[in-house]
Tab-separated table of C-alpha atoms and ligand atoms in Angstrom:
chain	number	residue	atom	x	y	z
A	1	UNK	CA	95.302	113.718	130.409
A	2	UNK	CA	96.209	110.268	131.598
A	3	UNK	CA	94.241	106.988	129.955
A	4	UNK	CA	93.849	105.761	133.548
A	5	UNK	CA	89.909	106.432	133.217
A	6	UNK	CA	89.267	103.305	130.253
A	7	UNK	CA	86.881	101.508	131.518
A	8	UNK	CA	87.964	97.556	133.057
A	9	UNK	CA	88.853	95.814	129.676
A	10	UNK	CA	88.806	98.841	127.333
A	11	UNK	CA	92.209	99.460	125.077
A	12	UNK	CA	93.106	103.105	125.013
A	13	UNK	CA	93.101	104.663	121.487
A	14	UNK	CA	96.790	105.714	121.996
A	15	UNK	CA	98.022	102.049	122.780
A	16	UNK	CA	95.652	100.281	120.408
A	17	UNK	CA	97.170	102.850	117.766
A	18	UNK	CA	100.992	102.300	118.686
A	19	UNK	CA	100.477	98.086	118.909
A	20	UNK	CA	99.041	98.650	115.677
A	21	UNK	CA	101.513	100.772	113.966
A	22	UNK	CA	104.240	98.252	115.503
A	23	UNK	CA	102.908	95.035	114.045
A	24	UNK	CA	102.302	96.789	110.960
A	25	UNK	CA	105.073	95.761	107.840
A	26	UNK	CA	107.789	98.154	106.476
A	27	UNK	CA	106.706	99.082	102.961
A	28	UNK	CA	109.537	97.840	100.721
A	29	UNK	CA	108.157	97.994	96.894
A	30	UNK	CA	108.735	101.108	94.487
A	31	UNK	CA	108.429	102.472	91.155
A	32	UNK	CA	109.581	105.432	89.494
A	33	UNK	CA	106.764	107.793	88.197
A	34	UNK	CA	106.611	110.628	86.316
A	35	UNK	CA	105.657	113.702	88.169
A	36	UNK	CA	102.078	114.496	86.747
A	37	UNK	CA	101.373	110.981	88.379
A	38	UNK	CA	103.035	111.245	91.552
A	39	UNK	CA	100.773	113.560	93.357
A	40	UNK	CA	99.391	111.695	97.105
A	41	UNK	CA	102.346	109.427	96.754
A	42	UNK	CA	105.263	108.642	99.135
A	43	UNK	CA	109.330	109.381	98.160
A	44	UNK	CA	110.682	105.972	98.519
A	45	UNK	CA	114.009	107.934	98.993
A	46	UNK	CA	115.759	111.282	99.356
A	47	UNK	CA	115.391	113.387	96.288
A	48	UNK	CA	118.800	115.455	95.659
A	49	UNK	CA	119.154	118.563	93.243
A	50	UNK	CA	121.296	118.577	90.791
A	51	UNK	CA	121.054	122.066	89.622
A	52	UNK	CA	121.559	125.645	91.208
A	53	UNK	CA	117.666	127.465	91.479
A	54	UNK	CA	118.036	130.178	89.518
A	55	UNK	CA	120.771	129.030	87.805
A	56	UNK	CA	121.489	132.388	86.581
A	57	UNK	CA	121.384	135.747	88.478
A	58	UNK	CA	117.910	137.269	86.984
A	59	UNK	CA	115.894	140.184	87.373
A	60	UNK	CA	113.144	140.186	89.908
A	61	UNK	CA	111.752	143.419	88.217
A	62	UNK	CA	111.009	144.920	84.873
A	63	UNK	CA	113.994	148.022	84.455
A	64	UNK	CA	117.154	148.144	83.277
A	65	UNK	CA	120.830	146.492	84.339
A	66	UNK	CA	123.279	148.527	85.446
A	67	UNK	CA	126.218	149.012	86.884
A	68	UNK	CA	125.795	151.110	90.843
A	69	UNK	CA	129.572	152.359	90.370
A	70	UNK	CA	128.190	154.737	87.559
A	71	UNK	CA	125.529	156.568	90.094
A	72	UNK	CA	127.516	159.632	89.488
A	73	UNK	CA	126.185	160.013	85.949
A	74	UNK	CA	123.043	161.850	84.545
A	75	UNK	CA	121.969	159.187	81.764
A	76	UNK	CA	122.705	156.097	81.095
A	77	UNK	CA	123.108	154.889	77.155
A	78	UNK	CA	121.446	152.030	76.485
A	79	UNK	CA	123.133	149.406	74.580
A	80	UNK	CA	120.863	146.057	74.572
A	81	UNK	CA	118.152	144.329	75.736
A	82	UNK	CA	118.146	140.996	77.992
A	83	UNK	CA	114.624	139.511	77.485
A	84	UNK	CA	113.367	135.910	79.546
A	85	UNK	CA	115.273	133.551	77.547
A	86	UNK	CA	116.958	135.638	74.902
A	87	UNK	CA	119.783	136.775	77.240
A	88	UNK	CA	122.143	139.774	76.429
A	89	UNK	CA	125.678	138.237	76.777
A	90	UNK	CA	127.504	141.317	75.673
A	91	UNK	CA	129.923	143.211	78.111
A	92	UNK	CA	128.359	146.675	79.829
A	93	UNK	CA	130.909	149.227	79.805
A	94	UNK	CA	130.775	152.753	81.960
A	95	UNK	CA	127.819	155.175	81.515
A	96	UNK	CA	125.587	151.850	79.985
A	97	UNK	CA	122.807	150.170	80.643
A	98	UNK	CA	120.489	147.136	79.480
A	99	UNK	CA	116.769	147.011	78.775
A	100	UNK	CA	115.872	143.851	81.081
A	101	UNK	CA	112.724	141.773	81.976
A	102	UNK	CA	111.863	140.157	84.745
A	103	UNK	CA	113.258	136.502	85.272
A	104	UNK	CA	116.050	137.776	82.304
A	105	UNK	CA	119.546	136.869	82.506
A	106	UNK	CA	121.369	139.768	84.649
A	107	UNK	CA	124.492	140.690	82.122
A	108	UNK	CA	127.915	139.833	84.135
A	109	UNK	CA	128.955	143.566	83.948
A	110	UNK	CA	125.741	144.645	86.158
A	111	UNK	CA	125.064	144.676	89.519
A	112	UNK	CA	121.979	145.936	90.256
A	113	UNK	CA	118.714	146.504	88.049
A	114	UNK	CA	116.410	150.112	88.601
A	115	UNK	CA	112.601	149.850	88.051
A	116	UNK	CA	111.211	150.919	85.058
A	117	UNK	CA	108.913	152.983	87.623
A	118	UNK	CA	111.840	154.994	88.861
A	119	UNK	CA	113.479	155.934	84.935
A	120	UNK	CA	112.870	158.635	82.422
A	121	UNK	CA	113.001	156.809	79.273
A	122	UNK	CA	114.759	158.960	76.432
A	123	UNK	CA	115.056	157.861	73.194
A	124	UNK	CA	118.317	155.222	73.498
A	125	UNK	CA	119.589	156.912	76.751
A	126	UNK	CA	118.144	156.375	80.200
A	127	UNK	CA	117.507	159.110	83.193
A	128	UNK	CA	117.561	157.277	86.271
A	129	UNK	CA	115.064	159.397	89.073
A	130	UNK	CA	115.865	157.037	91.499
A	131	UNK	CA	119.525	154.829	92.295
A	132	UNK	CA	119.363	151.537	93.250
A	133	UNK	CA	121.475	149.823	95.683
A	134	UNK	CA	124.232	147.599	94.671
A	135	UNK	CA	121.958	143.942	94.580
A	136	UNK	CA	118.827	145.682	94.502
A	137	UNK	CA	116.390	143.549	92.569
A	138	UNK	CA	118.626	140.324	91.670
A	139	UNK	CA	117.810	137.107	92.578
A	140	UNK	CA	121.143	135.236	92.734
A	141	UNK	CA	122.134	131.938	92.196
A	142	UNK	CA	120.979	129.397	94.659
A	143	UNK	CA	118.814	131.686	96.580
A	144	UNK	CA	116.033	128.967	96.239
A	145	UNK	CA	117.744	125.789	96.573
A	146	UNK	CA	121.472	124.627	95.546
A	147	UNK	CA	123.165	121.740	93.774
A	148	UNK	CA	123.342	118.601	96.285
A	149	UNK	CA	120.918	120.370	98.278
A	150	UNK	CA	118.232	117.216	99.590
A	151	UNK	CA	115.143	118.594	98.474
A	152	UNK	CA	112.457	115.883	99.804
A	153	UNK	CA	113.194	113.347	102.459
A	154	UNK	CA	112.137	109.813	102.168
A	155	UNK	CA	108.573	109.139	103.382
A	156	UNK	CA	107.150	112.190	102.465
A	157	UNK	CA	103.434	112.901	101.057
A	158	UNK	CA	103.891	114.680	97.892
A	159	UNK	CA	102.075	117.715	97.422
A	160	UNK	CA	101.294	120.052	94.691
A	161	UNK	CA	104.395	122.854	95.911
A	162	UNK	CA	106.547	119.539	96.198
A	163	UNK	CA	105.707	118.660	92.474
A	164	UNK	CA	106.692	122.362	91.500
A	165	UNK	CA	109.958	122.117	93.583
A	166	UNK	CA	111.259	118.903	91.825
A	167	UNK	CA	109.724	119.840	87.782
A	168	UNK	CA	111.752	123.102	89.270
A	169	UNK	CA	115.029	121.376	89.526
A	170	UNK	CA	114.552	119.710	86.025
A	171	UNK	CA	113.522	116.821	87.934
A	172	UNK	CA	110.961	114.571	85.507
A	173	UNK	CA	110.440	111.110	87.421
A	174	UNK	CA	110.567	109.864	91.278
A	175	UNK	CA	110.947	106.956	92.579
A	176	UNK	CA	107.728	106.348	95.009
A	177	UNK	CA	106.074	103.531	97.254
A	178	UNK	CA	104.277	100.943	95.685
A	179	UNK	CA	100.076	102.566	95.692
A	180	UNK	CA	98.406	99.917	98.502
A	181	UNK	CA	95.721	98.056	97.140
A	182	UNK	CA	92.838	98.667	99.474
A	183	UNK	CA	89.710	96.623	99.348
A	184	UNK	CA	87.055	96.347	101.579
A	185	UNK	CA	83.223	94.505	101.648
A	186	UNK	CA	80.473	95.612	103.708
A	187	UNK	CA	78.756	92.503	106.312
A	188	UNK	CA	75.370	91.689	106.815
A	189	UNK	CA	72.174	90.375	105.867
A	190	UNK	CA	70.595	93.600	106.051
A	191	UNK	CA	72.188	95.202	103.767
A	192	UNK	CA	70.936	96.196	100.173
A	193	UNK	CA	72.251	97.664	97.105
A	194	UNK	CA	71.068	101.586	96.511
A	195	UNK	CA	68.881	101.571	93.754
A	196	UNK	CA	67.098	98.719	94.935
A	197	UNK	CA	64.089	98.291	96.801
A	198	UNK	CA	64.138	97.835	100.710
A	199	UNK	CA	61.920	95.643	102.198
A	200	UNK	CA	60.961	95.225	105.761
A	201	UNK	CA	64.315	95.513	107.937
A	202	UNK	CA	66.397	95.956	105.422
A	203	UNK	CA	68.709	99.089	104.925
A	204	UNK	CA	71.314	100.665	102.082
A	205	UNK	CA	74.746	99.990	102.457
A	206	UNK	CA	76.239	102.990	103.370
A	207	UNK	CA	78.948	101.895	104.211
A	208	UNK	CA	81.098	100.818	101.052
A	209	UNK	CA	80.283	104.573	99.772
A	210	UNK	CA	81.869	105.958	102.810
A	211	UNK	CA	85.281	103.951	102.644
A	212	UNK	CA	85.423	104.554	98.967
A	213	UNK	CA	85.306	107.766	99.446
A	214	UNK	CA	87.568	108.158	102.098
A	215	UNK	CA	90.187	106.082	100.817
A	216	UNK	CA	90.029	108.299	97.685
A	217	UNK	CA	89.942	111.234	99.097
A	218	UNK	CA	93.308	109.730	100.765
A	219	UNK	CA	95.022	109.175	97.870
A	220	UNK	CA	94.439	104.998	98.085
A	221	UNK	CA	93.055	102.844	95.490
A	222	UNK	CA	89.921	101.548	96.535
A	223	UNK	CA	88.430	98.476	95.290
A	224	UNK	CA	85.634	97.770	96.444
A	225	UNK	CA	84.208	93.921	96.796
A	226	UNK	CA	80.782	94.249	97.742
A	227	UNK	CA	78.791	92.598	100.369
A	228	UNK	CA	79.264	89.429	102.410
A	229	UNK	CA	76.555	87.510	103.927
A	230	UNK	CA	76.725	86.555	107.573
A	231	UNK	CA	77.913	83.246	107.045
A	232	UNK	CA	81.450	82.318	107.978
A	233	UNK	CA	82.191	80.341	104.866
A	234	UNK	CA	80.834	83.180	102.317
A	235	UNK	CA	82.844	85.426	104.950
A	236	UNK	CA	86.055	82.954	104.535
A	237	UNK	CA	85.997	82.890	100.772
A	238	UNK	CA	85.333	86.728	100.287
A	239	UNK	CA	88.493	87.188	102.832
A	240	UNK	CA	90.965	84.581	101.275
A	241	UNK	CA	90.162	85.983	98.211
A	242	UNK	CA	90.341	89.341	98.698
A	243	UNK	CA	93.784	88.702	100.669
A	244	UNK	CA	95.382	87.535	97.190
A	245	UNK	CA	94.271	90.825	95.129
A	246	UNK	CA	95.149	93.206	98.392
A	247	UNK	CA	97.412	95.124	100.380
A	248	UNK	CA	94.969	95.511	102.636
A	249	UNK	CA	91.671	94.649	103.526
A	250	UNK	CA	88.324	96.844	105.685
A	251	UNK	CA	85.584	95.163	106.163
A	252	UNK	CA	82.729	96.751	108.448
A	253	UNK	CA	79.780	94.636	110.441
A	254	UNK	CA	80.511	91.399	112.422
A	255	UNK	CA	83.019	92.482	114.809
A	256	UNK	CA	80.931	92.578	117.593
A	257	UNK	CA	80.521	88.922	119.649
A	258	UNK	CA	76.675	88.397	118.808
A	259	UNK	CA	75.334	85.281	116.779
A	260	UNK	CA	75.233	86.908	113.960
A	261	UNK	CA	79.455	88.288	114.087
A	262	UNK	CA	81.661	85.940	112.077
A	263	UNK	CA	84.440	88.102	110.989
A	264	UNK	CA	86.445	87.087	114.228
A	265	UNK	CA	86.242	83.410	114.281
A	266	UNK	CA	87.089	83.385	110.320
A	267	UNK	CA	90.001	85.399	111.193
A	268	UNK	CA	91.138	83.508	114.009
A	269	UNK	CA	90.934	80.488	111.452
A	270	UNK	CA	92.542	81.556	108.314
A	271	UNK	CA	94.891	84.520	109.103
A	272	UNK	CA	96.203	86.295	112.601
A	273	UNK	CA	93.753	88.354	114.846
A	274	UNK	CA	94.071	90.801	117.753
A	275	UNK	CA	89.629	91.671	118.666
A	276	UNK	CA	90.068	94.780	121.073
A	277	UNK	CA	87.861	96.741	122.418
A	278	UNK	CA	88.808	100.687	122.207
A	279	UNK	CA	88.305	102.940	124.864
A	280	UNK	CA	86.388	105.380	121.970
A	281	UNK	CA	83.492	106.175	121.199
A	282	UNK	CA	81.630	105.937	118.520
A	283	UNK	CA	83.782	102.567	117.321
A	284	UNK	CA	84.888	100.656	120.498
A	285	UNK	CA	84.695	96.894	118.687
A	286	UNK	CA	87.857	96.603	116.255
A	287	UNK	CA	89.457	93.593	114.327
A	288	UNK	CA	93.326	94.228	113.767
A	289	UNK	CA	95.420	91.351	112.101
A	290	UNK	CA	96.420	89.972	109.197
A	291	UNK	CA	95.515	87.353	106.032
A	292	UNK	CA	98.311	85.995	103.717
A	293	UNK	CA	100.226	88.950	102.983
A	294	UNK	CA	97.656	91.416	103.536
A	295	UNK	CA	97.047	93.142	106.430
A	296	UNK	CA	93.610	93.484	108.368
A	297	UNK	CA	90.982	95.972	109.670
A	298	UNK	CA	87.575	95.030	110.793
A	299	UNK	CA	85.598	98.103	111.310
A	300	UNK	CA	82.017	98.024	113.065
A	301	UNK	CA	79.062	98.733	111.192
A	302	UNK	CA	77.295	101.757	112.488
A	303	UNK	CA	78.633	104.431	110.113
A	304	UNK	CA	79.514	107.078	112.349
A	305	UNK	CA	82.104	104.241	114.049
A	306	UNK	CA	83.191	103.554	110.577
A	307	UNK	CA	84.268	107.042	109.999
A	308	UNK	CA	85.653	107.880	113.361
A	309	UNK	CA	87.923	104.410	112.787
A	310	UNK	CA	88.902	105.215	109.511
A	311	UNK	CA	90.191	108.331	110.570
A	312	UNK	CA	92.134	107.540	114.052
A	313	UNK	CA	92.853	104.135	113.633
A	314	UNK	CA	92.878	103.036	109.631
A	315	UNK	CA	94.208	105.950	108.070
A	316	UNK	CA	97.507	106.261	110.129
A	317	UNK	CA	98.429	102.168	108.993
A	318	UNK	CA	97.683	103.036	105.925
A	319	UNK	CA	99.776	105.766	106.108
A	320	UNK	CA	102.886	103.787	107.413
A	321	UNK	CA	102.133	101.224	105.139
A	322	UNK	CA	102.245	103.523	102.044
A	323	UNK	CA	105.911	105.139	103.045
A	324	UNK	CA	105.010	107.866	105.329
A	325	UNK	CA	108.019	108.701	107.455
A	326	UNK	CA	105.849	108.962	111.008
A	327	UNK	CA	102.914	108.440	111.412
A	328	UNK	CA	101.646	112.035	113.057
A	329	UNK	CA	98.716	112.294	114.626
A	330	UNK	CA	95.827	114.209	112.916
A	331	UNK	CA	96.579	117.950	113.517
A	332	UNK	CA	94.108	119.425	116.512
A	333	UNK	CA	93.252	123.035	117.419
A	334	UNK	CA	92.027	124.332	120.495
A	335	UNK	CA	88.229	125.819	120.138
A	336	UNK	CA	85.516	127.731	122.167
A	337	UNK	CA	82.607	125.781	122.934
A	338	UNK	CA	79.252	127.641	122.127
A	339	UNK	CA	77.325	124.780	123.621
A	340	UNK	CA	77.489	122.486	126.889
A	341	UNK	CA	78.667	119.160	125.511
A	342	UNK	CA	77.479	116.373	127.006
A	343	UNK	CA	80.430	113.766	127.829
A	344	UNK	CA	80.765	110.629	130.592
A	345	UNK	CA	84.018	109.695	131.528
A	346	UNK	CA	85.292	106.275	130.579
A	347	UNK	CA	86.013	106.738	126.711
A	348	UNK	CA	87.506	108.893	124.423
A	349	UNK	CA	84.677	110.895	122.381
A	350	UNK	CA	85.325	111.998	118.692
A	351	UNK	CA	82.109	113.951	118.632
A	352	UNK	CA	80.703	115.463	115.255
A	353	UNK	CA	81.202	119.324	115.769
A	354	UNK	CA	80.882	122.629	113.073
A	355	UNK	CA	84.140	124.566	113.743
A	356	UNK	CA	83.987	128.179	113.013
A	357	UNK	CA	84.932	132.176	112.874
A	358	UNK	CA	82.759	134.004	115.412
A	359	UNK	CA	84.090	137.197	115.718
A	360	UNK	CA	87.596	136.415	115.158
A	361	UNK	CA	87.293	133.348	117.619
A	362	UNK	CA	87.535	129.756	116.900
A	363	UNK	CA	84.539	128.091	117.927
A	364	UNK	CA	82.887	124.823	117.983
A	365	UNK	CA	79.574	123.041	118.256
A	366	UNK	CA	78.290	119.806	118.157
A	367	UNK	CA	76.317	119.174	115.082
A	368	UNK	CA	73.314	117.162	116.781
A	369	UNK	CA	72.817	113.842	117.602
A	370	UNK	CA	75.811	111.591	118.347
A	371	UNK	CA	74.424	108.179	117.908
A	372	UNK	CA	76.568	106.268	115.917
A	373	UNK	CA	74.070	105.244	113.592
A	374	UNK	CA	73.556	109.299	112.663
A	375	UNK	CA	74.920	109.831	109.525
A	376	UNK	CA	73.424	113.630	108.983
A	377	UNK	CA	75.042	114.684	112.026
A	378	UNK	CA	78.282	113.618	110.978
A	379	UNK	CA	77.509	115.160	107.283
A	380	UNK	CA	76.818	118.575	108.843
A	381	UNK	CA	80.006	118.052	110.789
A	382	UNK	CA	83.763	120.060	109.539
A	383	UNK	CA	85.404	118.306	112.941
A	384	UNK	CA	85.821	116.080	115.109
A	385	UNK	CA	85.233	117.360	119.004
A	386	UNK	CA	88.250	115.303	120.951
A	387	UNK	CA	87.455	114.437	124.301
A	388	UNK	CA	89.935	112.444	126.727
A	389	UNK	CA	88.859	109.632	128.162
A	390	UNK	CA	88.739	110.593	131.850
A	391	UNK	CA	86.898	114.053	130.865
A	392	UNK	CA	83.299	114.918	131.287
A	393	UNK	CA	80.077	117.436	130.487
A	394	UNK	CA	82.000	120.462	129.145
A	395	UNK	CA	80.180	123.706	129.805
A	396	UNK	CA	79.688	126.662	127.148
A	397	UNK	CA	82.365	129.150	126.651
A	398	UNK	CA	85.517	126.350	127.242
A	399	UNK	CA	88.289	125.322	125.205
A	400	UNK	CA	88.267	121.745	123.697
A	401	UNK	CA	90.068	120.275	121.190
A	402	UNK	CA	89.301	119.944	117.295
A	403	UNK	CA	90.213	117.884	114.853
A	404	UNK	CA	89.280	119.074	111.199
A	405	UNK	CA	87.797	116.908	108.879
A	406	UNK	CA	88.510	116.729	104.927
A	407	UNK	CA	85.106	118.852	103.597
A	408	UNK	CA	83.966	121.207	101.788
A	409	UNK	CA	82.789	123.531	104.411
B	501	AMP	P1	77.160	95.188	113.216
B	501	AMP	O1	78.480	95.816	113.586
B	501	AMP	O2	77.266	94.260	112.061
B	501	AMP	O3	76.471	94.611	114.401
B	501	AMP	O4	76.261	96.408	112.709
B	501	AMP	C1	75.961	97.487	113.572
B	501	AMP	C2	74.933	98.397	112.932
B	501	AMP	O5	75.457	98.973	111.755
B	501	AMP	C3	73.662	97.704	112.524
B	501	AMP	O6	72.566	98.572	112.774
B	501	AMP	C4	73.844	97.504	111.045
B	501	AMP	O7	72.639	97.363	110.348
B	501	AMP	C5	74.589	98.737	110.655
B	501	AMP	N1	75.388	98.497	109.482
B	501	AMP	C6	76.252	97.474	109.303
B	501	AMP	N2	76.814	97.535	108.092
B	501	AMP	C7	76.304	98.620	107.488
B	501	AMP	C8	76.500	99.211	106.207
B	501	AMP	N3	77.349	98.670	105.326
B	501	AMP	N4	75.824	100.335	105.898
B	501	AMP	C9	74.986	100.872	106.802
B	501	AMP	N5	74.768	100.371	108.018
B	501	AMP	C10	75.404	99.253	108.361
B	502	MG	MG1	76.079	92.917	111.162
């Protein structure tokens, strides 16, 4: 699909993204943190083993060591036992054989290790019903990863098997990017705190909730600093402030050009601003720039546009802020429509869809209403429906394009 549907004056996702990515600073700030701690964070650089894994040749089975040369011979005598941890270092001579367990050291004498399944046990002598190969159920040195060998690159998201890899290597602390600060306010007048009271044409906040919970469901610390009125100079303070405590600051509301919309002109005033309007939909007005040291995203209010701009626009800066090594797109799959879904060419849709099994297909549908002010269809939603730009009405029974969200399904 080419972007050359946007409509006059509309920024494609794709270029807003990449302009955004570009301006964006190199992360330069580490620390070294103990594994337990490390999980969600970035490797500031390559990690290198400096062990063999296994160190040792062990057993991958519960039998007995021997040696395959002796396959000739009716019973073996058994002269030891190598337990996990409590080798048996003694030599293994012809027409012998060692009780082993699995993960045990192999003795150097051995070669190969029978089940316990294929032995009739006498009483310190051993019949073996079945021979093993020379090899058979070893696991040599280095067969999971060798001294020198890099084990993680730089820029990459730790996760819970790369935790086990490193504490496998002996490896107790790693040097990671610095955790980005993230704080973000809600704007407007409107808004109240839950738990209060709402009066005539006045609404919850939604939308603080939201970004706190995706940012911790990213593995960011959130901190969240409340509401600003719309007034530029309670806007101005809120955002110089904040720009001293943060790495980087959301705010949501205000972006668009009505009376009422300060966040751009404060910008403009105290910090750097790029005010596009993306070719997506929900979330076409966006604030991109940069206060002090911190950088900038202003979000628009309707929640459903604050959701769909966290995901494809927010969380990949954040990303390349925080270390990642690329920042790659969010990974789609291809899905059978069950419904006709309504689409106009012009912008890119991230519609709220339930992706799922039927009958060993993948399919999707949308969840209900797309207005982005419809938070319950977005709550019922597993995925985002991705529709180009220049596409339109897709009929029942068609492929489309997913993207899953992080739920609980
Ligand atoms: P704005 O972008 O400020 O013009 O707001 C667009 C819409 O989103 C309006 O209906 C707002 O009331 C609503 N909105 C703005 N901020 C929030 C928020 N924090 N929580 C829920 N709705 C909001
Ligand atoms: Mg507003």
């Amino acid at each position: 699909m080419t972007d050359s549907c946007a409509a006059p004056g509309l920024l494609p996702l794709k270029q807003a993204l990449a302009q955004i990515l570009n301006a964006l600073p190199q992360p330069q700030y580490y620390e070294l943190l103990p594994l337990k701690k490390a999980l969600r964070r970035v490797t500031y650089q390559d990690v290198t083993s400096n062990i063999n894994v296994p160190s040792f040749r062990n057993s991958s089975m519960d039998g007995y060591a021997l040696r395959s040369l002796d396959h000739q011979k009716d019973t073996l005598n058994l002269i030891g036992t190598s337990w996990a941890g409590k080798p048996y270092t003694g030599k293994i001579n012809r027409g012998e054989c060692v009780r082993i367990f699995t993960g045990a050291y192999v003795p150097d004498d051995s070669d190969c290790v029978v089940m316990q399944e294929n032995v009739t046990r006498l009483n310190e002598s051993i019949q073996i019903n079945q021979w093993p190969q020379s090899k058979e159920n070893i696991r040599n040195i280095a067969d999971d990863t060798s001294k020198g060998q890099t084990l993680l690159t730089k820029g990459r998201d730790l996760n819970a098997a790369d935790i086990g890899l490193l504490a496998s290597c002996g490896i107790a602390d790693v040097a990671v990017f610095k955790q980005l600060t993230v704080g973000f306010f809600s704007t407007g007048d409107e808004l109240i705190p839950i738990g209060s009271q709402a009066n005539l044409g006045q609404i919850y906040d939604s939308n603080r909730y939201t970004l706190h919970a995706l940012l911790e469901q990213s593995g960011f610390t959130p901190i969240d600093m409340g509401v600003i009125p719309d007034n530029a100079d309670a806007v101005e303070a809120a955002l110089i402030s904040a720009s001293k405590k943060c790495d980087v600051i959301i705010t949501t509301g205000g972006v668009s050009v009505g009376e009422a919309d300060f966040i751009t002109d404060v910008l403009g005033k105290i910090g750097h601003i790029n005010l596009w309007k993306i070719a997506i939909k929900p979330g076409k007005p966006f604030v991109f720039g940069s206060i002090n040291n911190a950088s900038f995203f202003g979000l628009p209010g309707n929640p459903v546009s604050v959701m769909v701009s966290f995901h494809n626009i927010v969380l990949p800066a954040l990303k390349k802020l925080m270390g990642y090594s690329t920042s790659q797109p969010a990974i789609t799959l291809q899905a059978i429509t069950t419904e006709t879904i309504i689409k106009h060419p012009g912008r890119m849709e991230f519609q709220r869809g339930f992706a799922e099994n039927i009958n060993g297909k993948l399919t999707v549908k949308p969840t209900g209403s797309q207005g982005s002010h419809i938070l319950s269809s977005m709550a019922k939603a597993n995925c985002f429906i991705v529709l180009e730009q220049n596409s339109s009405t897709i009929d029942k029974d068609q492929h489309v394009t997913i993207q899953l969200l992080d739920t609980h399904l």
